[in-house]
């Protein structure tokens, strides 16, 4: 037991010597990014504190039929497909 303790201490004491051969760590400045929801894109769903997902189905239907290229159109179409039972597992596609 004593031998293991001494070997462990010897190994731990030699580790800092090897660490000194490496170049020093350079600290870089950190920037904080704030993510803001773009104006004009209403929330299609909201996750409550209790984990329940609340969906605005009228808005989802409106966004799914929106002109092509709307940022939330694909998400709205996916949500309608899941609701209507038209979705399948991706592994079934192959």
mmCIF file of C-alpha atoms in Angstrom:
data_model
loop_
_atom_site.group_PDB
_atom_site.id
_atom_site.type_symbol
_atom_site.label_atom_id
_atom_site.label_comp_id
_atom_site.label_asym_id
_atom_site.label_seq_id
_atom_site.Cartn_x
_atom_site.Cartn_y
_atom_site.Cartn_z
ATOM 1 C CA UNK A 1 0.000 0.000 0.000
ATOM 2 C CA UNK A 2 2.782 2.363 0.934
ATOM 3 C CA UNK A 3 4.627 1.548 -2.291
ATOM 4 C CA UNK A 4 1.557 2.418 -4.373
ATOM 5 C CA UNK A 5 1.200 5.697 -2.544
ATOM 6 C CA UNK A 6 4.838 6.622 -3.175
ATOM 7 C CA UNK A 7 4.665 5.641 -6.843
ATOM 8 C CA UNK A 8 1.469 7.662 -7.253
ATOM 9 C CA UNK A 9 3.046 10.691 -5.607
ATOM 10 C CA UNK A 10 6.138 10.391 -7.813
ATOM 11 C CA UNK A 11 4.004 10.221 -10.955
ATOM 12 C CA UNK A 12 1.920 13.204 -9.892
ATOM 13 C CA UNK A 13 5.007 15.294 -9.160
ATOM 14 C CA UNK A 14 6.559 14.644 -12.567
ATOM 15 C CA UNK A 15 3.420 15.684 -14.471
ATOM 16 C CA UNK A 16 3.986 19.460 -14.013
ATOM 17 C CA UNK A 17 7.512 19.129 -15.427
ATOM 18 C CA UNK A 18 6.149 17.747 -18.698
ATOM 19 C CA UNK A 19 3.433 20.392 -18.819
ATOM 20 C CA UNK A 20 6.017 23.187 -18.817
ATOM 21 C CA UNK A 21 7.346 22.081 -22.218
ATOM 22 C CA UNK A 22 4.076 23.015 -23.946
ATOM 23 C CA UNK A 23 3.511 26.577 -25.180
ATOM 24 C CA UNK A 24 1.410 28.764 -22.884
ATOM 25 C CA UNK A 25 -2.331 28.968 -23.427
ATOM 26 C CA UNK A 26 -3.340 32.214 -25.095
ATOM 27 C CA UNK A 27 -6.542 33.719 -23.774
ATOM 28 C CA UNK A 28 -8.828 35.182 -26.394
ATOM 29 C CA UNK A 29 -11.550 37.734 -25.728
ATOM 30 C CA UNK A 30 -15.039 36.306 -25.461
ATOM 31 C CA UNK A 31 -17.957 38.024 -27.140
ATOM 32 C CA UNK A 32 -21.549 37.571 -26.072
ATOM 33 C CA UNK A 33 -24.130 37.074 -28.790
ATOM 34 C CA UNK A 34 -27.772 37.846 -28.129
ATOM 35 C CA UNK A 35 -30.211 35.781 -30.146
ATOM 36 C CA UNK A 36 -33.330 37.735 -30.916
ATOM 37 C CA UNK A 37 -36.383 36.420 -32.721
ATOM 38 C CA UNK A 38 -36.790 38.345 -35.977
ATOM 39 C CA UNK A 39 -39.659 40.798 -36.004
ATOM 40 C CA UNK A 40 -42.686 39.602 -37.920
ATOM 41 C CA UNK A 41 -42.125 35.886 -37.225
ATOM 42 C CA UNK A 42 -44.742 34.874 -34.676
ATOM 43 C CA UNK A 43 -44.271 31.796 -32.511
ATOM 44 C CA UNK A 44 -45.880 28.661 -33.914
ATOM 45 C CA UNK A 45 -45.512 26.799 -30.637
ATOM 46 C CA UNK A 46 -44.440 27.341 -27.073
ATOM 47 C CA UNK A 47 -43.048 24.861 -24.572
ATOM 48 C CA UNK A 48 -44.480 25.338 -21.110
ATOM 49 C CA UNK A 49 -42.582 24.975 -17.865
ATOM 50 C CA UNK A 50 -44.212 21.590 -17.305
ATOM 51 C CA UNK A 51 -42.997 20.324 -20.701
ATOM 52 C CA UNK A 52 -46.349 20.594 -22.478
ATOM 53 C CA UNK A 53 -46.136 21.992 -26.015
ATOM 54 C CA UNK A 54 -48.810 24.535 -26.881
ATOM 55 C CA UNK A 55 -49.405 24.916 -30.634
ATOM 56 C CA UNK A 56 -51.265 27.727 -32.406
ATOM 57 C CA UNK A 57 -52.825 25.513 -35.109
ATOM 58 C CA UNK A 58 -54.544 28.419 -36.918
ATOM 59 C CA UNK A 59 -51.202 30.171 -37.305
ATOM 60 C CA UNK A 60 -49.509 26.908 -38.344
ATOM 61 C CA UNK A 61 -52.088 26.391 -41.102
ATOM 62 C CA UNK A 62 -51.649 29.987 -42.230
ATOM 63 C CA UNK A 63 -47.857 29.691 -42.344
ATOM 64 C CA UNK A 64 -48.008 26.351 -44.171
ATOM 65 C CA UNK A 65 -49.993 27.967 -46.974
ATOM 66 C CA UNK A 66 -47.867 31.146 -46.979
ATOM 67 C CA UNK A 67 -46.062 32.225 -50.142
ATOM 68 C CA UNK A 68 -43.054 30.103 -50.999
ATOM 69 C CA UNK A 69 -39.860 31.131 -49.269
ATOM 70 C CA UNK A 70 -41.356 32.162 -45.934
ATOM 71 C CA UNK A 71 -38.848 31.248 -43.201
ATOM 72 C CA UNK A 72 -41.333 29.237 -41.125
ATOM 73 C CA UNK A 73 -43.190 27.552 -43.974
ATOM 74 C CA UNK A 74 -41.232 24.279 -43.839
ATOM 75 C CA UNK A 75 -41.644 24.003 -40.070
ATOM 76 C CA UNK A 76 -45.382 24.662 -40.341
ATOM 77 C CA UNK A 77 -45.779 22.029 -43.082
ATOM 78 C CA UNK A 78 -43.889 19.513 -40.957
ATOM 79 C CA UNK A 79 -46.068 20.244 -37.936
ATOM 80 C CA UNK A 80 -49.248 19.706 -39.988
ATOM 81 C CA UNK A 81 -47.904 16.424 -41.383
ATOM 82 C CA UNK A 82 -47.163 15.137 -37.879
ATOM 83 C CA UNK A 83 -50.580 16.242 -36.636
ATOM 84 C CA UNK A 84 -52.401 14.605 -39.554
ATOM 85 C CA UNK A 85 -50.452 11.349 -39.264
ATOM 86 C CA UNK A 86 -48.738 11.765 -42.653
ATOM 87 C CA UNK A 87 -45.233 11.547 -41.236
ATOM 88 C CA UNK A 88 -43.057 8.442 -41.341
ATOM 89 C CA UNK A 89 -39.742 7.454 -39.853
ATOM 90 C CA UNK A 90 -36.815 8.588 -41.990
ATOM 91 C CA UNK A 91 -35.403 5.040 -42.003
ATOM 92 C CA UNK A 92 -38.530 3.885 -43.920
ATOM 93 C CA UNK A 93 -37.596 6.191 -46.814
ATOM 94 C CA UNK A 94 -34.624 4.099 -47.882
#
